[in-house]
XYZ file of N, CA, C and O in Angstrom:
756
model
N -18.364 -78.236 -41.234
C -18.615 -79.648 -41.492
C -18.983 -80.337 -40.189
O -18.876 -79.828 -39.073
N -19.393 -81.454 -40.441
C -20.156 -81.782 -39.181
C -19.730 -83.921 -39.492
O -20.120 -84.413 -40.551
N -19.252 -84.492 -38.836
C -19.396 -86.143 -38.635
C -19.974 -86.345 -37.550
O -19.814 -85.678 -36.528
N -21.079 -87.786 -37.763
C -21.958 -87.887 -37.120
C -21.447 -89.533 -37.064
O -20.809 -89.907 -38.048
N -21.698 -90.568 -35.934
C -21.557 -91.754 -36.267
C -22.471 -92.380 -35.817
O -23.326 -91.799 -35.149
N -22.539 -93.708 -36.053
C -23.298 -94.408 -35.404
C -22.678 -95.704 -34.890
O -21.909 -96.504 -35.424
N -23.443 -95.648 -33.287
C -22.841 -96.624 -33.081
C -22.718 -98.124 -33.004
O -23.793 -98.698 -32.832
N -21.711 -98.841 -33.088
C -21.987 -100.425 -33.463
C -22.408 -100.973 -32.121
O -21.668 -100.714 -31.172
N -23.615 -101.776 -31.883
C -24.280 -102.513 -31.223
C -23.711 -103.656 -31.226
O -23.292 -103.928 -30.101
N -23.542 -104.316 -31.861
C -22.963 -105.709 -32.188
C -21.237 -106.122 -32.601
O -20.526 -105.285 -33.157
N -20.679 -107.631 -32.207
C -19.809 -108.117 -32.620
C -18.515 -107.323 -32.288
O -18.655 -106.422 -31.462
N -17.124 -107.547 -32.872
C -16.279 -107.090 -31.625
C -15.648 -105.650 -32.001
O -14.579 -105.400 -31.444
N -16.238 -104.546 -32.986
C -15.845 -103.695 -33.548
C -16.273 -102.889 -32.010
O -16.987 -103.413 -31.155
N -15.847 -101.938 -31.938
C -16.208 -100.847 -31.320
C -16.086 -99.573 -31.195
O -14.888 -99.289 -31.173
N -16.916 -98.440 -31.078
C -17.023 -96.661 -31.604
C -18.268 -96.448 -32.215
O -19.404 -96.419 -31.742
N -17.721 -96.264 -33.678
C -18.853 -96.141 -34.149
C -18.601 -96.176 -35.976
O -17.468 -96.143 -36.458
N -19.589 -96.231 -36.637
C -19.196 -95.856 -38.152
C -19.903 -94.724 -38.457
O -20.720 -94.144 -37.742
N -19.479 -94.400 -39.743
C -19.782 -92.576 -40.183
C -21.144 -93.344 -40.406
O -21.370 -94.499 -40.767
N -22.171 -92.037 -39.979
C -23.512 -92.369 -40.786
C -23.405 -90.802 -41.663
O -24.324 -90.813 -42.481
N -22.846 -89.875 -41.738
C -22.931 -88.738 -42.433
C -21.420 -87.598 -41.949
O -21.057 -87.304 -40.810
N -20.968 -87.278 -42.937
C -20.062 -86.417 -43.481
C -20.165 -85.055 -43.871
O -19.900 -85.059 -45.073
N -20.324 -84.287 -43.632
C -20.642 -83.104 -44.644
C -20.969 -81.943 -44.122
O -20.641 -81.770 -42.948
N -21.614 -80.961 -44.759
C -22.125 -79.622 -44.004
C -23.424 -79.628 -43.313
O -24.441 -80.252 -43.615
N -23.211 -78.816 -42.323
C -24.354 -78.799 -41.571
C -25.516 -78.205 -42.164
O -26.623 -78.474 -41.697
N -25.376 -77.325 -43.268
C -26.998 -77.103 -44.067
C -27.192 -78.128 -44.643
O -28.340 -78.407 -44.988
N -26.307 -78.838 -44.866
C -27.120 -79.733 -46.199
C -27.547 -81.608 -45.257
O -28.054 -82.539 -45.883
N -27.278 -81.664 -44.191
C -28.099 -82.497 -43.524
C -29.365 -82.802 -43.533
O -29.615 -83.954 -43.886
N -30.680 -81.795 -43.115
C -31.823 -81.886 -43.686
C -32.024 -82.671 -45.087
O -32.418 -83.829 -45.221
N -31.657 -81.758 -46.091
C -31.927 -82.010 -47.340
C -31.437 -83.938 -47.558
O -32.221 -84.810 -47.930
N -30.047 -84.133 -47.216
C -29.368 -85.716 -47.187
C -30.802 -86.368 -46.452
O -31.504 -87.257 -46.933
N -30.985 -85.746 -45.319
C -31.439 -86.923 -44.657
C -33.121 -87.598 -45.301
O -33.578 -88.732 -45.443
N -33.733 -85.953 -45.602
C -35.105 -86.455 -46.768
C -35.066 -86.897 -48.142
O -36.020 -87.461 -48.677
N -33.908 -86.632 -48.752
C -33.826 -87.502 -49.933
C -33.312 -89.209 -49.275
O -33.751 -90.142 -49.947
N -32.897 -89.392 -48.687
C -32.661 -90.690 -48.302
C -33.546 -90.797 -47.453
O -33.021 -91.414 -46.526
N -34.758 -90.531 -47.156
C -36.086 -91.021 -46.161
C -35.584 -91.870 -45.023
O -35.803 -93.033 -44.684
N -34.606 -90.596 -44.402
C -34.538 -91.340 -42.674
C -35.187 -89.832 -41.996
O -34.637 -89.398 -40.984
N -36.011 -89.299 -42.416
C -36.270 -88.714 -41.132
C -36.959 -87.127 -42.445
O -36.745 -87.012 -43.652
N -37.616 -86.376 -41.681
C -37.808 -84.653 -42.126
C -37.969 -83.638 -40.493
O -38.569 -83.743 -39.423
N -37.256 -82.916 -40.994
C -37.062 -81.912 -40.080
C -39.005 -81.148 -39.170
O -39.925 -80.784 -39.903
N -39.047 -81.132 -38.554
C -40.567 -80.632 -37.802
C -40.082 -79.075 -37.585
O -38.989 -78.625 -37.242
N -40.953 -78.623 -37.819
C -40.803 -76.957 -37.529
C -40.691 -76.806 -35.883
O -41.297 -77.349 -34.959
N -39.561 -75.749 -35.949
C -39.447 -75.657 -34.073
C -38.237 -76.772 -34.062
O -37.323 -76.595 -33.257
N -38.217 -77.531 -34.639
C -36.797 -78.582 -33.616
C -35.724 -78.022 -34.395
O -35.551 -77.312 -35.385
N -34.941 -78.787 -33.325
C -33.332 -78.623 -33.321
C -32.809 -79.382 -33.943
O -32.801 -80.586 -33.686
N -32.157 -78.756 -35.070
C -31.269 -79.753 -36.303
C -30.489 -80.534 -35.755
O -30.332 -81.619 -36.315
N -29.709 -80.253 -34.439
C -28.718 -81.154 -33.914
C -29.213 -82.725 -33.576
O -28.843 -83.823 -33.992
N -30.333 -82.244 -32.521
C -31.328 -83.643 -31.742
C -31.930 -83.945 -33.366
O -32.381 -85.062 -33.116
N -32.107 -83.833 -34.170
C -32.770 -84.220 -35.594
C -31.982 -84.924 -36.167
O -32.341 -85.813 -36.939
N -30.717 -84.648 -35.883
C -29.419 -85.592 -37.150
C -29.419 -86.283 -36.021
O -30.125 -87.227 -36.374
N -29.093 -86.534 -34.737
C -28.527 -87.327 -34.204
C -30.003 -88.199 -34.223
O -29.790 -89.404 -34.355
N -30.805 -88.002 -34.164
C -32.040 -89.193 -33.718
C -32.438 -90.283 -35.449
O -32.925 -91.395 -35.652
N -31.918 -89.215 -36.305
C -32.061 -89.602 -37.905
C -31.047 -90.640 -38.523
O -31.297 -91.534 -39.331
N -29.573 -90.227 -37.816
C -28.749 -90.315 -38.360
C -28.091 -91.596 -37.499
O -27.393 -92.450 -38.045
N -28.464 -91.599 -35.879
C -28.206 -92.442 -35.030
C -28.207 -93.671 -34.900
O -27.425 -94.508 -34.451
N -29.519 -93.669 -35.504
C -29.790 -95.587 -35.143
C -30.180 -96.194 -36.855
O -30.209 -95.647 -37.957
N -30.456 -97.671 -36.330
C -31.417 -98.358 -38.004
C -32.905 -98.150 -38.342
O -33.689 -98.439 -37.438
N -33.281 -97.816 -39.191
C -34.788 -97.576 -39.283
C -35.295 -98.572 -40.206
O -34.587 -99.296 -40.906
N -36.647 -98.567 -40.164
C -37.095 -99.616 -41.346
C -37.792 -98.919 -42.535
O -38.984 -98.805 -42.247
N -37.552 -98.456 -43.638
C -38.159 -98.542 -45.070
C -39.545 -98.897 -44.922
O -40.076 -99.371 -43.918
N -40.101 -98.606 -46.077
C -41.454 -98.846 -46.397
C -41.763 -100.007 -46.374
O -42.839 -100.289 -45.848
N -40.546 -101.562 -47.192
C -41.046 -102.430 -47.018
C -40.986 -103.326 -45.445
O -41.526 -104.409 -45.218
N -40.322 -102.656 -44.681
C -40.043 -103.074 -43.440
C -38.605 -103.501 -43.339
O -38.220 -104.177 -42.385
N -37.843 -103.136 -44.262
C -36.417 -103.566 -44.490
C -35.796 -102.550 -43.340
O -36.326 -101.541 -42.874
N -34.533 -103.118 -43.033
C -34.162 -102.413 -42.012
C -33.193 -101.729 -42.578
O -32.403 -102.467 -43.168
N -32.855 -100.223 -42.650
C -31.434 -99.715 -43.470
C -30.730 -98.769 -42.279
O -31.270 -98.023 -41.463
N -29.574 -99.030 -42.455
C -28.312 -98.476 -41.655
C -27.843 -97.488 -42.588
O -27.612 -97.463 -43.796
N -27.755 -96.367 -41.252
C -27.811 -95.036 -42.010
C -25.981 -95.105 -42.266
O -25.586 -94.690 -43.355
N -25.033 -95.573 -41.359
C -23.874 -96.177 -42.028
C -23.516 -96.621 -43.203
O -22.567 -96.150 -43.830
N -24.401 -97.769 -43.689
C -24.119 -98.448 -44.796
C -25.219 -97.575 -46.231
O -25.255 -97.766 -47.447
N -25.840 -96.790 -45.478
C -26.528 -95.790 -46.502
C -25.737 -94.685 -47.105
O -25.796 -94.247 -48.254
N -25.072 -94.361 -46.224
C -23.715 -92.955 -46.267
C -22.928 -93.506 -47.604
O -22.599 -92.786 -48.547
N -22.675 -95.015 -47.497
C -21.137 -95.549 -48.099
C -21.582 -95.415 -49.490
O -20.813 -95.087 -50.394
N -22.976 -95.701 -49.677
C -23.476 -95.578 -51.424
C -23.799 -94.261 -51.762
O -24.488 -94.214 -52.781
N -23.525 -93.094 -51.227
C -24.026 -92.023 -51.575
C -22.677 -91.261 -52.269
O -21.503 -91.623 -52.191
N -23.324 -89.906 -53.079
C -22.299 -89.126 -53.924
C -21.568 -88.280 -52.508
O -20.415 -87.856 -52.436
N -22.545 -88.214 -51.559
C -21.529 -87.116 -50.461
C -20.133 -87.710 -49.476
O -19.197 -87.085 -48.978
N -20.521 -89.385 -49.457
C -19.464 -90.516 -49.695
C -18.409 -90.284 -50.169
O -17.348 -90.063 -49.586
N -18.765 -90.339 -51.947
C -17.605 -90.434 -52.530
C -16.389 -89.093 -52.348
O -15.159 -89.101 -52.289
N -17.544 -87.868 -52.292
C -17.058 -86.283 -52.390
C -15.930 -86.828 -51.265
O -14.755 -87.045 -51.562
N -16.528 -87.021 -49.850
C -15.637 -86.776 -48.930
C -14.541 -87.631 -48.556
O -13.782 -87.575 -47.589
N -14.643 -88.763 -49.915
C -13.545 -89.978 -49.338
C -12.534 -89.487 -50.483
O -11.320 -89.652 -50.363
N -13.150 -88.833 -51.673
C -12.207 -88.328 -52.592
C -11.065 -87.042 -51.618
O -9.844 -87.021 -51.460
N -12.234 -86.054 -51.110
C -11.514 -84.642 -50.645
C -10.262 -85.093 -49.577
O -9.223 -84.469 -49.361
N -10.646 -86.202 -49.067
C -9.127 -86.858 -47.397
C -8.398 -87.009 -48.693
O -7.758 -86.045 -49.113
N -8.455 -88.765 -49.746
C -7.846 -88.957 -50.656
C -6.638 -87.789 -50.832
O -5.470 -87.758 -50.444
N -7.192 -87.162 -51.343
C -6.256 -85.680 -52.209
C -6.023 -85.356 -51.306
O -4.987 -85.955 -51.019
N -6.348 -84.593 -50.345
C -5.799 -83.111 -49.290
C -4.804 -84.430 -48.286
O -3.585 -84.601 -48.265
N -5.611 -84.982 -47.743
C -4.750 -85.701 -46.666
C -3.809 -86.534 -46.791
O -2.673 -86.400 -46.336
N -4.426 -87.870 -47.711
C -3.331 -88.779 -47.458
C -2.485 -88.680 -48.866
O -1.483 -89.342 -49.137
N -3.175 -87.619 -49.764
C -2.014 -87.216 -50.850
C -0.918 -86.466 -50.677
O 0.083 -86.794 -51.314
N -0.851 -85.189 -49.699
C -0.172 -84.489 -49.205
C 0.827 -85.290 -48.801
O 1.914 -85.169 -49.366
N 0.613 -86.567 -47.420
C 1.450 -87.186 -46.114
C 2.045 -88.196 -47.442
O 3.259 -88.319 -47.607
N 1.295 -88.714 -48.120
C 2.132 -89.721 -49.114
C 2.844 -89.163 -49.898
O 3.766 -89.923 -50.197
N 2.932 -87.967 -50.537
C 4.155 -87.053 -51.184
C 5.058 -86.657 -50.061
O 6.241 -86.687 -50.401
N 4.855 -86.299 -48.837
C 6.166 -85.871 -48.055
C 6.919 -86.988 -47.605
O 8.148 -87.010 -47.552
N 5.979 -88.134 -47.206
C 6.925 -89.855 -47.007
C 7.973 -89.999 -48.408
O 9.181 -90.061 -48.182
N 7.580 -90.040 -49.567
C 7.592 -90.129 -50.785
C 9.132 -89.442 -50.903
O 10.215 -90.003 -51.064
N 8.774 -87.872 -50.748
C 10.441 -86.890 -50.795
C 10.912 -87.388 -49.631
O 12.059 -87.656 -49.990
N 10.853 -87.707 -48.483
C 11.810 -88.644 -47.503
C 12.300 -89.954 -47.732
O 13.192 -90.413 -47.017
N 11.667 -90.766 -48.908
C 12.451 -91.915 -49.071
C 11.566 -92.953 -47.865
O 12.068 -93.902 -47.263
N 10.548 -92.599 -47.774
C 10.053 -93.594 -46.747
C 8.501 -94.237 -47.345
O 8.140 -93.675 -48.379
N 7.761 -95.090 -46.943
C 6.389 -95.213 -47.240
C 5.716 -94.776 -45.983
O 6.040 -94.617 -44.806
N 4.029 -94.575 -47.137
C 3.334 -93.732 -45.654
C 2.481 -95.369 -45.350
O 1.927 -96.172 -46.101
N 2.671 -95.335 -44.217
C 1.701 -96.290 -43.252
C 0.592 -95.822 -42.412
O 0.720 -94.761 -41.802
N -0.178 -96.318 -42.348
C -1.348 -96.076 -41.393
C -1.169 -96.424 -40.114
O -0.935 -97.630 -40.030
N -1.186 -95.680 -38.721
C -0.747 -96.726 -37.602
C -1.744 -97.443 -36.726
O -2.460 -96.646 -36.118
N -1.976 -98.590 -36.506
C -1.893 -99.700 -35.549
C -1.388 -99.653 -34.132
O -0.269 -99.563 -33.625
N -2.817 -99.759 -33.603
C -3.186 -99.427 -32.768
C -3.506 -100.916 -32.080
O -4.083 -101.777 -32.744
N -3.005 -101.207 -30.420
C -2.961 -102.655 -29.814
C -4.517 -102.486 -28.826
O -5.003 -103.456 -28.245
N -5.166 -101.025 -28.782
C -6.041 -101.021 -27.972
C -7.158 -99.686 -28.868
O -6.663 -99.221 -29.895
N -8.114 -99.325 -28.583
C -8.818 -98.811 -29.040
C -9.148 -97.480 -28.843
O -10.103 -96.824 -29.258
N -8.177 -97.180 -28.122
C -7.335 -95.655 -27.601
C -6.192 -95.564 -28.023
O -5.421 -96.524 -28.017
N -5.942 -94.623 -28.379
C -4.358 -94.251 -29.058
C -3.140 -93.707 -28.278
O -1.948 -93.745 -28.584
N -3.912 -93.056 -26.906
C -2.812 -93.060 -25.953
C -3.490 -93.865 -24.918
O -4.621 -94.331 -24.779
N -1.911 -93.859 -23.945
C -2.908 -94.541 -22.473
C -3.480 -93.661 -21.556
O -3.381 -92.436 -21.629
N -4.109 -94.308 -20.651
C -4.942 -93.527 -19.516
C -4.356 -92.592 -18.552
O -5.086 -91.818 -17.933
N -2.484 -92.622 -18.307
C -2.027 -91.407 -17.990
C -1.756 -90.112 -18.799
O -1.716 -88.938 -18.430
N -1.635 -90.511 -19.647
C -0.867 -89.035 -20.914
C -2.645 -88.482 -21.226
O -2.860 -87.290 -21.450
N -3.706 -89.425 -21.201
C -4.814 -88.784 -21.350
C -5.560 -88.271 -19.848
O -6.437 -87.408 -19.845
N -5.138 -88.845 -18.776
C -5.101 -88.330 -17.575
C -4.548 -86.676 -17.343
O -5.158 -85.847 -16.668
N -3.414 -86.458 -17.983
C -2.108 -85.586 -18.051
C -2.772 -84.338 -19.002
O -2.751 -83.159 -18.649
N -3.373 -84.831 -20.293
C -3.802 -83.927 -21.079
C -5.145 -82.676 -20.622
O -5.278 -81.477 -20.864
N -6.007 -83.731 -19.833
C -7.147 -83.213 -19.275
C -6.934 -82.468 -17.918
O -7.940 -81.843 -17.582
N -6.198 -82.401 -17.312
C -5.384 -81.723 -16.120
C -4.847 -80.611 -16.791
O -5.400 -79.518 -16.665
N -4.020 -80.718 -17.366
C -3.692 -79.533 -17.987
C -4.619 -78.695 -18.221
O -4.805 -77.733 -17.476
N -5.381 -78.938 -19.349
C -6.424 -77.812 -19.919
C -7.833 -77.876 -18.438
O -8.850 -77.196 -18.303
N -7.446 -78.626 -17.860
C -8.565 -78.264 -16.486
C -7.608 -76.656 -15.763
O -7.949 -75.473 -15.750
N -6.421 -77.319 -15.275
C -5.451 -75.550 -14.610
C -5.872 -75.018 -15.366
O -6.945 -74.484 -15.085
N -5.237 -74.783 -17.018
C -5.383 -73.384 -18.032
C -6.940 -73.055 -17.882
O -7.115 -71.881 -18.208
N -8.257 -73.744 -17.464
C -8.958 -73.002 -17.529
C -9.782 -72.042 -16.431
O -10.575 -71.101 -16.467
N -8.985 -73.006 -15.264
C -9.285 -72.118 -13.933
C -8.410 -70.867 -13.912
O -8.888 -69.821 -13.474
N -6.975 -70.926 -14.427
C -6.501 -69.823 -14.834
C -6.970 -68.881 -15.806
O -6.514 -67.748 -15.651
N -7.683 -69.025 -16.675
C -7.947 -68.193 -17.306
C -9.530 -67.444 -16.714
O -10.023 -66.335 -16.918
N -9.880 -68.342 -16.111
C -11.250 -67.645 -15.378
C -11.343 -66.676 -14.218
O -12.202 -66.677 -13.336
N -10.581 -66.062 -14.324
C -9.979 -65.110 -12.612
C -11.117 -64.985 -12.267
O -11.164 -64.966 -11.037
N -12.487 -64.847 -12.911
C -13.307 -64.349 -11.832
C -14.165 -64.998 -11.155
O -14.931 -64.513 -10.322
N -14.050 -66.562 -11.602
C -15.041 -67.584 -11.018
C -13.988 -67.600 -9.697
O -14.389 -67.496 -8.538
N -12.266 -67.781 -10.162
C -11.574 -67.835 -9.260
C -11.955 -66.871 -8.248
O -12.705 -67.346 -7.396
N -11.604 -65.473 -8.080
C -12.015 -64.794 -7.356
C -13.347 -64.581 -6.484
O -13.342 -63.734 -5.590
N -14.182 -65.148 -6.678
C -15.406 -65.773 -6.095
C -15.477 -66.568 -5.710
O -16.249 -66.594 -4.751
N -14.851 -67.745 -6.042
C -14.339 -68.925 -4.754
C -13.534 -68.442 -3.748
O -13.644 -68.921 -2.620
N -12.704 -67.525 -3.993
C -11.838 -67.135 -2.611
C -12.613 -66.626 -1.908
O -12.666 -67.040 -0.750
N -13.627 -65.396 -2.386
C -14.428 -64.797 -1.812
C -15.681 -65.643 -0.992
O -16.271 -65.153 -0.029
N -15.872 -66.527 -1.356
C -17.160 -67.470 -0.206
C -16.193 -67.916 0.169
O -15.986 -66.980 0.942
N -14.725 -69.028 0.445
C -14.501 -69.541 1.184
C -13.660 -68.779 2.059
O -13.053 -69.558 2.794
N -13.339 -67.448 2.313
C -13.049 -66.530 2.892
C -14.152 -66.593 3.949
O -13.961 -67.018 5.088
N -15.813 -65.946 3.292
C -16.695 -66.031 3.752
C -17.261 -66.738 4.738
O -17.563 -66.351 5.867
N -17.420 -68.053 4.132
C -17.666 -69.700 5.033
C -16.679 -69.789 5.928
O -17.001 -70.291 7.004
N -15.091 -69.300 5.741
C -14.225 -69.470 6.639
C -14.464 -68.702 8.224
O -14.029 -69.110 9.301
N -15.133 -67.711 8.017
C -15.141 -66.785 8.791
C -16.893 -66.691 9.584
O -17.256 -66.133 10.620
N -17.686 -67.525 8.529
C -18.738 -68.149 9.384
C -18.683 -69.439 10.226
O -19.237 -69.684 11.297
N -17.833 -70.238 9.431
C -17.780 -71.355 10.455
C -16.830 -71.144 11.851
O -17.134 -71.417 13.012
N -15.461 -70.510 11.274
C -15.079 -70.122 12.248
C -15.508 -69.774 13.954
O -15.294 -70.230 15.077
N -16.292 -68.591 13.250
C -17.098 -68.078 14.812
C -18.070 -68.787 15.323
O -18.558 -68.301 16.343
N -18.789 -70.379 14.734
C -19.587 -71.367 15.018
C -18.545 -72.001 16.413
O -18.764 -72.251 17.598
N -17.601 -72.062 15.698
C -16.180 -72.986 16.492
C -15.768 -72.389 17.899
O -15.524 -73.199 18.793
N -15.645 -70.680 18.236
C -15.178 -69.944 18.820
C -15.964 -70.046 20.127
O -17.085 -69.539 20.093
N -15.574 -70.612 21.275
C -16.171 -70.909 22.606
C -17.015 -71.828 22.810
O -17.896 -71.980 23.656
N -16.617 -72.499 21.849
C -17.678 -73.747 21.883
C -17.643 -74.440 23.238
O -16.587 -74.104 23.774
N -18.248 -75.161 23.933
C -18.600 -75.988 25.276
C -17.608 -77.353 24.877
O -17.752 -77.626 23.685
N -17.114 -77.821 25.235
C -16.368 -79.011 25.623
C -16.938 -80.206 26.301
O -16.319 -81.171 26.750
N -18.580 -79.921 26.301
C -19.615 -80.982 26.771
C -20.408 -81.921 25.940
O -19.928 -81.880 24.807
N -21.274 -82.638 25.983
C -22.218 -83.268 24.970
C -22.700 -82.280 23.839
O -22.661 -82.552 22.639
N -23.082 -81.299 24.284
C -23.611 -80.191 23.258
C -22.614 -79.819 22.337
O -22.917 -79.614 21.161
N -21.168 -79.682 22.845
C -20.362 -78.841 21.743
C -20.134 -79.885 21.169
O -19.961 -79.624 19.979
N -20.035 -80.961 21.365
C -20.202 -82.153 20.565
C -20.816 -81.982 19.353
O -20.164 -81.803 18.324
N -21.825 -82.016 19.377
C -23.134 -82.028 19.065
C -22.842 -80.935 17.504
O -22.823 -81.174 16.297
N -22.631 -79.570 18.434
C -22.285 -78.758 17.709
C -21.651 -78.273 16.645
O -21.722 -77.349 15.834
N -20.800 -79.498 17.004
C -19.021 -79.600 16.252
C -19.339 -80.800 14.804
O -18.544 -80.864 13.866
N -20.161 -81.357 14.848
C -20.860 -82.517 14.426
C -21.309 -81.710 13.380
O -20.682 -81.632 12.324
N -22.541 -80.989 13.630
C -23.186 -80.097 13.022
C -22.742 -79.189 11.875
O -23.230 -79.054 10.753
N -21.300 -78.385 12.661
C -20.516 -77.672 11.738
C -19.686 -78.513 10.682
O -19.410 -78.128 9.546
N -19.410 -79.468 11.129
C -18.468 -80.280 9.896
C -19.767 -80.781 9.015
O -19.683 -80.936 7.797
N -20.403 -80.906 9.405
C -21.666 -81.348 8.408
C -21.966 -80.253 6.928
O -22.157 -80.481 5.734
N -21.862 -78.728 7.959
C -22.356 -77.331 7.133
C -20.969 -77.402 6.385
O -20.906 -77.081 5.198
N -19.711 -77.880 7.175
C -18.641 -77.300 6.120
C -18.485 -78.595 4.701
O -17.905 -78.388 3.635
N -19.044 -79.626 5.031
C -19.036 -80.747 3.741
C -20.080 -80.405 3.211
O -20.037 -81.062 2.171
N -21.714 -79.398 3.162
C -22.212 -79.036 2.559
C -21.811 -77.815 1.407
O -22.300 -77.608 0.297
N -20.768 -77.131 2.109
C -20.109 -76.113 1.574
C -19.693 -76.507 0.812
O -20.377 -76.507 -0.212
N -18.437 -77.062 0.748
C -17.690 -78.046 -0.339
C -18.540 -78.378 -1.480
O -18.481 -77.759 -2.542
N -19.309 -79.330 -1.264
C -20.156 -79.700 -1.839
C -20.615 -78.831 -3.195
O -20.352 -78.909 -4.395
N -21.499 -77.904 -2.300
C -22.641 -76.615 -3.187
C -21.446 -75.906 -4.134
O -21.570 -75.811 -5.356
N -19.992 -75.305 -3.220
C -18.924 -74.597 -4.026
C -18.473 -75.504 -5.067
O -18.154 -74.795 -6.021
N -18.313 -76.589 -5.314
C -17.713 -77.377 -6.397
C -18.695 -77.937 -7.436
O -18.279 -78.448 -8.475
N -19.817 -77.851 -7.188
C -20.722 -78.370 -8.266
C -21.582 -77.113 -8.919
O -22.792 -77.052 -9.139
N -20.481 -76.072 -9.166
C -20.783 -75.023 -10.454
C -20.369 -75.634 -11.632
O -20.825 -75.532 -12.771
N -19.148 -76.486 -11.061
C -18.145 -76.951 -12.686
C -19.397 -78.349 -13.338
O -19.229 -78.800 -14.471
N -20.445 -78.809 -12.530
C -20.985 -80.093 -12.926
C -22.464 -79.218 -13.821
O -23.504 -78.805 -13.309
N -22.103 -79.180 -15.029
C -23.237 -78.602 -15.692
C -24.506 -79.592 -16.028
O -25.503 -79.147 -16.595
């Protein structure tokens, strides 16, 4: 299954609303029976829903239709507001139900559900677990900065104590913030 949204431009809502629900084969087909878009031979279904499914387009008569408010009148609508209905909030409202409690929806004071440390906290985490799990990118960083260690090093080794080693010394801290640099922006895809 695949949700796609779109996002609100205007007024004080903010995210986005569903413009489509459903399986990823049957996108194409949704999106040409509702004339926002047909697939071109050679493209990518993904860049196709999102460019189809993304913004407002205008109709034949020049009317403008929101692929949001197009979703809400459709049968794949109802399918998927029925399937939460039952599976989700029928399930959580029968177990509130045998607890003697009601199910509530929660309310939210900001438009994030946690704050910026525990989501700070979360992304740290799975950043370690994945340098840990990568021993061998790891092991290749040790291995150049072993490397670089042992080139810059001998740059350093008898250097002059005059204008030049100056100069020199200048130079090398320059090569070693290039290092840095080049070694850390494997992770920037």
């Amino acid at each position: 299954r695949i949700l796609i949204l779109q996002p609100v431009r205007e007024g004080p809502e903010r995210g986005g609303q569903v413009a489509y629900f459903g399986d990823v084969d049957k996108v194409e087909d949704y999106c040409g029976n509702n004339k926002l878009g047909k697939l071109r031979p050679g493209r990518n279904i993904a860049d196709f829903a999102l460019e189809a499914l993304g913004d407002v387009h205008e109709d034949a008569d020049g009317k403008k239709v929101s692929p949001c408010e197009l979703f809400k009148s459709t049968p794949e609508y109802k399918a998927a507001y029925d399937a939460l209905e039952k599976q989700v909030f029928g399930t959580l409202a029968k177990e509130a139900e045998d607890k003697g409690t009601t199910l509530r929806v929660p309310e939210y004071k900001s438009i994030y559900a946690k704050g910026p440390m525990e989501q700070f906290n979360v992304v740290l985490v799975r950043s370690i677990q994945n340098t840990i799990r990568d021993s061998d990118t790891v092991k290749s960083q040790m291995g150049s900065i072993v490397v670089m260690g042992i080139i810059i090093g001998s740059l350093y080794w008898q250097m002059d104590t005059n204008q030049n080693g100056a100069f020199y010394r200048i130079a090398v801290m320059f090569l070693s913030l290039v290092f840095i640099n080049y070694s850390s922006s494997y992770k920037v895809n």
